[in-house]
mmCIF file of C-alpha atoms in Angstrom:
data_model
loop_
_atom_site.group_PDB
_atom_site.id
_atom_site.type_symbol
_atom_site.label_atom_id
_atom_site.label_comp_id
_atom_site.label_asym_id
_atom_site.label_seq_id
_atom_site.Cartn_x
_atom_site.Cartn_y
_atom_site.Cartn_z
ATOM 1 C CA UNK A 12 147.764 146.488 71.576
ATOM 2 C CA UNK A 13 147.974 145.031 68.385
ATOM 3 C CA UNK A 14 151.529 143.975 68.705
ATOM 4 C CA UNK A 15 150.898 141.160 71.200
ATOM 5 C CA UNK A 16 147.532 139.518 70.200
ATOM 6 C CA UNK A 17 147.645 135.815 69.268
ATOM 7 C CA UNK A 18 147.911 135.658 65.545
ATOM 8 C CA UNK A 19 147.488 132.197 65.214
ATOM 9 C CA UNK A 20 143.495 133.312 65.276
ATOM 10 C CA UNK A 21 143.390 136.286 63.421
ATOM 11 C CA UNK A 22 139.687 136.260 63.490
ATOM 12 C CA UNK A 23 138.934 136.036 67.804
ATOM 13 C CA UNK A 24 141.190 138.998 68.160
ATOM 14 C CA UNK A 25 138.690 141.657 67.633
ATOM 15 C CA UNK A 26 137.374 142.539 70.632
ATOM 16 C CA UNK A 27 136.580 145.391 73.561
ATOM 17 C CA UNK A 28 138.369 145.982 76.321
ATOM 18 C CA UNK A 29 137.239 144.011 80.037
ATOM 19 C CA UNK A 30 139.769 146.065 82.399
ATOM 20 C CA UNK A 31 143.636 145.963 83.496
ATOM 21 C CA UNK A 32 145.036 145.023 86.375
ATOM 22 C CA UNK A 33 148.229 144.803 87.918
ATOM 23 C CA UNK A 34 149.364 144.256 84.556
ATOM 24 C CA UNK A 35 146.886 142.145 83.545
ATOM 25 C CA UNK A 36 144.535 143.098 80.874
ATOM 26 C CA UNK A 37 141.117 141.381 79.946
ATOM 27 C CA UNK A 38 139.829 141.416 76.416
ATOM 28 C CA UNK A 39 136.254 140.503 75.392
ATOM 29 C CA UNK A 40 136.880 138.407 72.287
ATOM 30 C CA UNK A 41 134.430 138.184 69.361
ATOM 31 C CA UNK A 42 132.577 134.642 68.710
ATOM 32 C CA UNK A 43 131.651 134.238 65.468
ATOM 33 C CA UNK A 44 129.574 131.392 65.543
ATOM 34 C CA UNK A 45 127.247 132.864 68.738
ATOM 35 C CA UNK A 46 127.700 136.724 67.429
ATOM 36 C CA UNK A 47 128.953 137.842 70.980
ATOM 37 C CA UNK A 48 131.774 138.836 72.480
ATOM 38 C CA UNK A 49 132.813 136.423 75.190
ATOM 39 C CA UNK A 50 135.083 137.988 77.939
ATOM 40 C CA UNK A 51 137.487 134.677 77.544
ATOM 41 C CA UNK A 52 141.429 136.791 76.925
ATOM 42 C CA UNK A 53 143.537 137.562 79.349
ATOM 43 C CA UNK A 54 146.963 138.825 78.536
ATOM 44 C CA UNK A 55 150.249 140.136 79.867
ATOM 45 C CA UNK A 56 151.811 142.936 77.169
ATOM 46 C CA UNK A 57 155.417 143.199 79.252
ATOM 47 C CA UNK A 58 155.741 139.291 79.504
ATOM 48 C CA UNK A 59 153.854 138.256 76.509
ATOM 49 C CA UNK A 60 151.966 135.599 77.963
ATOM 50 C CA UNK A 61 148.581 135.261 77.400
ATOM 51 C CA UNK A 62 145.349 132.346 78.383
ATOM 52 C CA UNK A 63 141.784 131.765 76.815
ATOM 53 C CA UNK A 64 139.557 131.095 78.953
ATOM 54 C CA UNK A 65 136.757 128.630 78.570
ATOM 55 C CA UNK A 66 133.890 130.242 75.966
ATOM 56 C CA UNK A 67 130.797 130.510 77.328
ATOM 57 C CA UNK A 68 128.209 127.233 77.106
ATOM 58 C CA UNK A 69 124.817 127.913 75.344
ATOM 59 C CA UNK A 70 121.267 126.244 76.113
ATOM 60 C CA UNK A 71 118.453 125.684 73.827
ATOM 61 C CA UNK A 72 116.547 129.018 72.440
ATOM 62 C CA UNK A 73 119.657 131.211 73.572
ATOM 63 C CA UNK A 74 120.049 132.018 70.050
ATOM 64 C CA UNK A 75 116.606 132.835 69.323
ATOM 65 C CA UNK A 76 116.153 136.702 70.417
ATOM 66 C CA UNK A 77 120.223 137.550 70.202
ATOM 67 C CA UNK A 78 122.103 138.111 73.509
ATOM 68 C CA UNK A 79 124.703 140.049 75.163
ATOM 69 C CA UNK A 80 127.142 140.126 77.917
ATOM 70 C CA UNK A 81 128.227 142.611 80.638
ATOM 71 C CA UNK A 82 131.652 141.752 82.140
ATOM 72 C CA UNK A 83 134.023 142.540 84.568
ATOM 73 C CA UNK A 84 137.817 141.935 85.799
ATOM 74 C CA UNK A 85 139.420 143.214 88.858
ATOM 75 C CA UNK A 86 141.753 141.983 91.509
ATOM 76 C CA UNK A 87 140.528 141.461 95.233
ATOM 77 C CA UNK A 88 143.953 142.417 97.404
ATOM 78 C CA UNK A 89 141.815 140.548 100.206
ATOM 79 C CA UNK A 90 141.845 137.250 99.034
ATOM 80 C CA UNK A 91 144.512 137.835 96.883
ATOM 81 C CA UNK A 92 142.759 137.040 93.514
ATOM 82 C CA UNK A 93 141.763 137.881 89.986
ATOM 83 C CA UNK A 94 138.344 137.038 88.788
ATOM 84 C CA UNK A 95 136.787 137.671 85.628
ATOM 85 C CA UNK A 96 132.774 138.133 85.617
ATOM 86 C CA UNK A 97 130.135 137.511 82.939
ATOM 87 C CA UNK A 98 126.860 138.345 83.122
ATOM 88 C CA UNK A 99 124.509 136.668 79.837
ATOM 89 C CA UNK A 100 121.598 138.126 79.030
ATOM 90 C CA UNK A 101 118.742 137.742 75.897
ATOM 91 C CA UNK A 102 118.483 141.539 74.669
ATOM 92 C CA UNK A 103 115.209 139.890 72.529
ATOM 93 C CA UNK A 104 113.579 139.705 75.879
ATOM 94 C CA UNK A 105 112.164 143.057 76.660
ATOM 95 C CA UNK A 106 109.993 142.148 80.083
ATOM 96 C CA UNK A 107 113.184 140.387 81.738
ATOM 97 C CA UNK A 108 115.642 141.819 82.894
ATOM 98 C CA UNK A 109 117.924 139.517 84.576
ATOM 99 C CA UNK A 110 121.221 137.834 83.981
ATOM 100 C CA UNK A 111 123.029 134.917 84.091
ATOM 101 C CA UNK A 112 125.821 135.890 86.362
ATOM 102 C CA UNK A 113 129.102 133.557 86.195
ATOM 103 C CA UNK A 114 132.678 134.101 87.692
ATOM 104 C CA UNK A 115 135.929 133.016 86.840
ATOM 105 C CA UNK A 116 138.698 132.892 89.295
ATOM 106 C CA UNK A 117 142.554 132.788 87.587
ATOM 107 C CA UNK A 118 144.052 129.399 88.707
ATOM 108 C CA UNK A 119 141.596 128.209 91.092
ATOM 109 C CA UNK A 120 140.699 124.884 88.288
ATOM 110 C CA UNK A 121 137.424 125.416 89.102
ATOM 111 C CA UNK A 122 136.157 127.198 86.044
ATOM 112 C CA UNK A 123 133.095 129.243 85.338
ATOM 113 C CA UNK A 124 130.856 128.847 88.693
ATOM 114 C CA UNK A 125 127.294 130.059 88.662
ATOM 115 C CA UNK A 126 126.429 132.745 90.525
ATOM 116 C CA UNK A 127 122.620 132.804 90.318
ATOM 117 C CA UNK A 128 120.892 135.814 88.250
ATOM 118 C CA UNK A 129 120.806 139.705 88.834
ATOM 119 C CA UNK A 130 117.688 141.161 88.133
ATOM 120 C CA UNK A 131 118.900 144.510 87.194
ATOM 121 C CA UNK A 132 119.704 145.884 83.611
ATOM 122 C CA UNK A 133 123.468 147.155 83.082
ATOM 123 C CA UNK A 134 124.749 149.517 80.377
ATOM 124 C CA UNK A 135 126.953 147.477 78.167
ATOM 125 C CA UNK A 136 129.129 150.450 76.886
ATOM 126 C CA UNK A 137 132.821 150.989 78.283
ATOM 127 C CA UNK A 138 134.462 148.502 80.820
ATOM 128 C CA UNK A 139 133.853 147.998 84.138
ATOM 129 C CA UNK A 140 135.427 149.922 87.232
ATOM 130 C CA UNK A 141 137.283 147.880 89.911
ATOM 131 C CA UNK A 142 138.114 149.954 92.724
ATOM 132 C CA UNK A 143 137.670 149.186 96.806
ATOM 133 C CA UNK A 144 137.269 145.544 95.911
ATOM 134 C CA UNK A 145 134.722 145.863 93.912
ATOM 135 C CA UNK A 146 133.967 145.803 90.220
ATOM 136 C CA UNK A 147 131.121 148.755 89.332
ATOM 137 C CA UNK A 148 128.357 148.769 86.375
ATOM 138 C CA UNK A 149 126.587 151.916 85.436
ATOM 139 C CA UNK A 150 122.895 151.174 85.787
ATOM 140 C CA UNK A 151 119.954 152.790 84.714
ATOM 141 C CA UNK A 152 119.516 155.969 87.718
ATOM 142 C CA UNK A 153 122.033 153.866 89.728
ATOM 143 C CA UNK A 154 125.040 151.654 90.233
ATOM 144 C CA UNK A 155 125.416 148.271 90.592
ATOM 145 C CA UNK A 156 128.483 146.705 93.028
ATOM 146 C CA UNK A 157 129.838 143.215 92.690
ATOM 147 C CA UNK A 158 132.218 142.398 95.975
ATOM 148 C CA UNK A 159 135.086 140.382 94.462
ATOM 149 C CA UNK A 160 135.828 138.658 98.043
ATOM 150 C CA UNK A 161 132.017 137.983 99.413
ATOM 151 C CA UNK A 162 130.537 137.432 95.414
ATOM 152 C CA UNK A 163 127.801 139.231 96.527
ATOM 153 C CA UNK A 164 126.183 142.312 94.416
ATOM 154 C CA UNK A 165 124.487 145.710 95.931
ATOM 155 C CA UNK A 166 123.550 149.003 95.331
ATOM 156 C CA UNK A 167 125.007 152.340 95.134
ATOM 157 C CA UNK A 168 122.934 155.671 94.725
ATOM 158 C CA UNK A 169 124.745 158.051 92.155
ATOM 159 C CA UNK A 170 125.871 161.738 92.894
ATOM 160 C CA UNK A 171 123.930 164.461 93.041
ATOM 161 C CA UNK A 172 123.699 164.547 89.211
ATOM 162 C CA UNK A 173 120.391 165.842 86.972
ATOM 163 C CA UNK A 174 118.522 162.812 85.310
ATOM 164 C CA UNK A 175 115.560 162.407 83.097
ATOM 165 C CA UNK A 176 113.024 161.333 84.959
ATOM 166 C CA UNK A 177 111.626 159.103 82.116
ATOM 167 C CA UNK A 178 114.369 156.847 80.261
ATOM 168 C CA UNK A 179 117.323 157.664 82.571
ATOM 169 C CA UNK A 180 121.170 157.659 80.291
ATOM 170 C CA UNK A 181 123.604 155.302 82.407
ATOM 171 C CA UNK A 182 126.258 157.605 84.384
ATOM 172 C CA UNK A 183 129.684 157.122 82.988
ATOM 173 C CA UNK A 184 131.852 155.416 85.417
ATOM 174 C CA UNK A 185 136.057 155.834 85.395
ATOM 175 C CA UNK A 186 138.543 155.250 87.545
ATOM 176 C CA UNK A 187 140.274 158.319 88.223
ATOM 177 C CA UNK A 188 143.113 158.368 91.348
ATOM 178 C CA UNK A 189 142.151 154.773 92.585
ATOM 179 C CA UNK A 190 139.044 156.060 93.033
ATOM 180 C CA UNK A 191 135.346 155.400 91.324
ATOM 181 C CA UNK A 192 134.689 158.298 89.090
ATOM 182 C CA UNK A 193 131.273 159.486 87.917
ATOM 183 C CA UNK A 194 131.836 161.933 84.940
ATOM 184 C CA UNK A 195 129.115 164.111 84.129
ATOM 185 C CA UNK A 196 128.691 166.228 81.045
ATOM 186 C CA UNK A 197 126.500 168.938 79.670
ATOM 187 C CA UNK A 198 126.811 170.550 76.487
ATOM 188 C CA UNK A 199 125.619 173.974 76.454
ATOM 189 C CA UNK A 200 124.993 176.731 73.049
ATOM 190 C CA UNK A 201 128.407 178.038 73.979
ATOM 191 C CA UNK A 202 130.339 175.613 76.347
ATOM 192 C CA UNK A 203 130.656 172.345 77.226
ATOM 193 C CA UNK A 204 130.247 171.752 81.372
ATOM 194 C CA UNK A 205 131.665 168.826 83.508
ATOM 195 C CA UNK A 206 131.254 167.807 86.821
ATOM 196 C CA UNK A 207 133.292 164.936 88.495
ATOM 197 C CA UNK A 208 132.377 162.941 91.599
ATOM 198 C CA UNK A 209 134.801 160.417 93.605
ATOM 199 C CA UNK A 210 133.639 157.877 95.837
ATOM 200 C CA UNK A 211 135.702 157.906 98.918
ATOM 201 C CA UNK A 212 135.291 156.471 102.248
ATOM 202 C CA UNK A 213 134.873 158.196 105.649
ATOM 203 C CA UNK A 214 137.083 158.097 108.220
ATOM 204 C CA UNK A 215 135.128 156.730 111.108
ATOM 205 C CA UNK A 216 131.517 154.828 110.663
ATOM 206 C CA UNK A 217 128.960 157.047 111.675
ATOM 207 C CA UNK A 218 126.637 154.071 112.724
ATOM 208 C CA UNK A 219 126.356 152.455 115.828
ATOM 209 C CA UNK A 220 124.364 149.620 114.552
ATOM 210 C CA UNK A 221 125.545 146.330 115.064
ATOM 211 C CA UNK A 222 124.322 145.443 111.900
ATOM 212 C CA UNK A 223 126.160 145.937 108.612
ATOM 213 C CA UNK A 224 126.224 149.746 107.746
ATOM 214 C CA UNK A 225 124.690 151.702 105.195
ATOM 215 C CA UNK A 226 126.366 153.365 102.690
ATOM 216 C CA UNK A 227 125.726 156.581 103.769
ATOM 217 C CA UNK A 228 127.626 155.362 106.878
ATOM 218 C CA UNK A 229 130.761 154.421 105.176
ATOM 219 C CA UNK A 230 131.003 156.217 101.883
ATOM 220 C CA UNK A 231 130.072 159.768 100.247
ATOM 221 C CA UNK A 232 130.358 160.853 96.998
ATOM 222 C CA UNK A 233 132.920 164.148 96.830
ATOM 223 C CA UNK A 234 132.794 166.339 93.685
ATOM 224 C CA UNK A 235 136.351 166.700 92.278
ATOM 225 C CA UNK A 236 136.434 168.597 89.164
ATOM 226 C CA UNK A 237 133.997 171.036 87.701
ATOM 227 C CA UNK A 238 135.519 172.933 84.588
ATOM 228 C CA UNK A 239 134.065 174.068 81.354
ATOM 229 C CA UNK A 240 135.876 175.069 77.390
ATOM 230 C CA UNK A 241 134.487 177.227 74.464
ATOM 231 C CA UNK A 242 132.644 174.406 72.341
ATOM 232 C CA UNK A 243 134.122 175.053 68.625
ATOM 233 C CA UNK A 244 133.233 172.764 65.305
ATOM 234 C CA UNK A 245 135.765 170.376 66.352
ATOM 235 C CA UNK A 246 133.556 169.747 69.806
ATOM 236 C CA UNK A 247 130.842 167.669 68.819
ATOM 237 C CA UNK A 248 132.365 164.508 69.766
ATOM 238 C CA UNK A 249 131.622 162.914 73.521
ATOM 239 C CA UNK A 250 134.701 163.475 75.287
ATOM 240 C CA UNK A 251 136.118 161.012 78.265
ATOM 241 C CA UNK A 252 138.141 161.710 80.577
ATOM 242 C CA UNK A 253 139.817 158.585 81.767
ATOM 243 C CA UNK A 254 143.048 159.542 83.991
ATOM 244 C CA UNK A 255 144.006 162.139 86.166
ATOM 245 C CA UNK A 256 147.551 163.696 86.137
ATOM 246 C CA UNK A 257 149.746 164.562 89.293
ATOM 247 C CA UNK A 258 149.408 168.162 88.074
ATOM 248 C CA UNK A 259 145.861 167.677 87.816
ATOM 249 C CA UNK A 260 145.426 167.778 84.150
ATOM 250 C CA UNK A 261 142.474 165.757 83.051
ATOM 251 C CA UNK A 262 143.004 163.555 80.240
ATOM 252 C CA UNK A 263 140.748 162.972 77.556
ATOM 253 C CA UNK A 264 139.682 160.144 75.046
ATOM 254 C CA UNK A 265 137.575 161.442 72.041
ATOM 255 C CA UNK A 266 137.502 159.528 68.307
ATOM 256 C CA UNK A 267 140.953 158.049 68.362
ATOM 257 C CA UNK A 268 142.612 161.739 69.968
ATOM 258 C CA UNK A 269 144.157 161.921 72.815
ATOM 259 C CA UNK A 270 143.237 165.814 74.882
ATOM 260 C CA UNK A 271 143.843 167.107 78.007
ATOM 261 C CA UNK A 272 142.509 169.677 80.302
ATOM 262 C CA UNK A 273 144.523 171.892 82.617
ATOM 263 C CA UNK A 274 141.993 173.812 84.692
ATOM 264 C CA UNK A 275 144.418 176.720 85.715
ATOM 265 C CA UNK A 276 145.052 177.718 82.468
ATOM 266 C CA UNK A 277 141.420 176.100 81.127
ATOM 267 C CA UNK A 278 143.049 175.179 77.700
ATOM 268 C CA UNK A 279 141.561 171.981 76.213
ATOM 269 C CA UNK A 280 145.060 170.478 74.349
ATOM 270 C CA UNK A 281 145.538 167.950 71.678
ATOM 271 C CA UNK A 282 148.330 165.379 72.543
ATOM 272 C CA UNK A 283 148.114 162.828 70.323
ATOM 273 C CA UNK A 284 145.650 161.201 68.112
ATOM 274 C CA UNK A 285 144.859 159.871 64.301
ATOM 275 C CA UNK A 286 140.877 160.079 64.425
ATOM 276 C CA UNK A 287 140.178 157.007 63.774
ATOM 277 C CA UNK A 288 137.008 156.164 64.989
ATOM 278 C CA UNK A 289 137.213 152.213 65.971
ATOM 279 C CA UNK A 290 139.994 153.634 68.627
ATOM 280 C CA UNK A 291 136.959 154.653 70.820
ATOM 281 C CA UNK A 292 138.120 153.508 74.389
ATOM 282 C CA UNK A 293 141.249 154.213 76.716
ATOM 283 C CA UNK A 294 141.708 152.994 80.402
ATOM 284 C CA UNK A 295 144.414 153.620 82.723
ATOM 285 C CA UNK A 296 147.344 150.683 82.500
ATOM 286 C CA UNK A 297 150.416 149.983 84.841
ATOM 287 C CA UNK A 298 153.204 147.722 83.636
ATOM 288 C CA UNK A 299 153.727 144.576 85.665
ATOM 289 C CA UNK A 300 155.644 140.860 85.631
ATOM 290 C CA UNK A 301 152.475 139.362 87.481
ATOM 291 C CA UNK A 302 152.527 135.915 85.586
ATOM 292 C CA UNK A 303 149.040 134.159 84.322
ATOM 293 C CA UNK A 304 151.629 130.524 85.005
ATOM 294 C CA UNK A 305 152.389 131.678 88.115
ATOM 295 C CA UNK A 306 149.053 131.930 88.990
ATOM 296 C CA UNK A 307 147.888 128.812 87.971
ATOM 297 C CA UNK A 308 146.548 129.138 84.353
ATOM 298 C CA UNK A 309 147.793 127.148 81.531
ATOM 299 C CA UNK A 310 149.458 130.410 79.328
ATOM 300 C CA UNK A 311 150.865 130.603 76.220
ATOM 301 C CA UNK A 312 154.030 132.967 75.378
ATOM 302 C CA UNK A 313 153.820 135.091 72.188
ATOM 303 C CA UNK A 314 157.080 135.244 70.671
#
């Protein structure tokens, strides 16, 4: 992606990956004077253009214990709309756990609106999942929801996956088939295991409530994949998958290499790769001409 970033600012174009969408792909850019990165980039690689959006706005003592954000970008085919979500948080504040939650909606003028606080603690590894509507964060023994048309957060119990019972390890999220993923992986003496769970929804409510309905009454969690390889010295690396193939080869994301697994044959392959270790994430993109001007943002064209 280096081919398209702004050069003009050498310096704010190191930064993680926010999510892709239509197209669209949302960078979390590196502020050196706060020491964060802000989710503020949005780009188009096919039509070059490309929008900062306004950096986040800092109040007295922010500084004081560091800070962090988790973000989000996804598309809501509801309301037809693509938002962008920050959450701020003080990681120097061990007894509080909430966030400063703001959203971002392309073209609407309005800007950053507040969204209140979320008083739950996110993993901050990896970007976030958009899928149903939704944009998904791997909490700590669950997962947190953000509805892009209501704005409104909730809950969602994981899989049937083993956790610790003290200091739970966020479950990896991907999305895998249009579909929230929840990866699981165990490595063994001898083998490395994985398990893979979609969220899907059912096909009639099972509730008769007139009331909204549980989760249990509209989704379940349906295990995919569950495969295993040899480990050898060249598995000691966490491996991700991050897309599924129409063959059903997983693909893989490990160190800057690019794997994948075909479970009929249960080969773990080598595609591509150069092992370099900053090249540490991958997500699924689809090439679009969905313009940022069209929608209302004042873009930039590279040339």
């Amino acid at each position: 992606m280096d081919n398209f970033y702004p050069l003009e600012e050498p310096l704010r174009a190191l930064g993680d990956l926010v999510g892709s969408c239509n197209g669209l792909v949302c960078l979390k850019i590196f502020d050196l004077d706060a020491w964060v990165q802000d989710p503020i980039y949005i780009c188009n690689p096919v039509t070059r253009e490309y929008v900062y959006l306004p950096k986040y706005i800092y109040g007295d003592g922010d500084f004081h214990c560091g800070c962090y954000f988790v973000c989000g970008f996804g598309y809501s085919y509801s309301t037809d709309e693509y938002k962008v979500v920050r959450m701020y948080r003080r990681s120097g504040v061990y007894l509080d756990v909430s966030s400063k939650v703001q959203v971002y909606t392309l073209g609407s003028g309005q800007g950053w609106r507040d969204k209140g606080r979320l008083d739950h603690l996110l993993c901050r590894i990896g970007p976030s999942i958009c899928a149903n509507g939704a944009l998904y964060w791997s909490g700590y023994g669950k997962i947190v929801s953000f509805d892009l048309a209501k704005e409104e957060f909730s809950i969602i119990p994981l899989p049937p996956i083993p956790l610790k019972k003290k200091n739970p390890v966020p479950a990896c999220l991907r999305l895998l088939r249009g579909y929230l993923s929840v990866i699981n992986s165990t490595r063994g003496e001898e083998r490395t295991f994985f398990r893979i769970w979609a969220l899907k929804k059912k096909s009639k409510c099972t509730s008769s409530a007139i009331e909204e309905p549980a989760f249990d009454d509209l989704w379940y969690w349906n295990e995919e994949f569950s495969f295993s390889w040899e480990n050898t010295g060249t598995m000691d690396r966490a491996y991700l998958p991050f897309a599924v193939t129409n063959s059903n080869q997983v693909l893989l994301w490990c160190g800057g290499f690019l794997f994948y697994y075909d479970p009929q044959t249960t080969n773990l392959t080598k595609l591509w790769g150069e092992g370099r270790l900053f090249l540490n994430e991958a997500i699924p993109h689809l090439n679009s001409l969905v313009s940022i001007k069209a929608l209302g943002e004042k873009s930039k064209t590279r040339i």
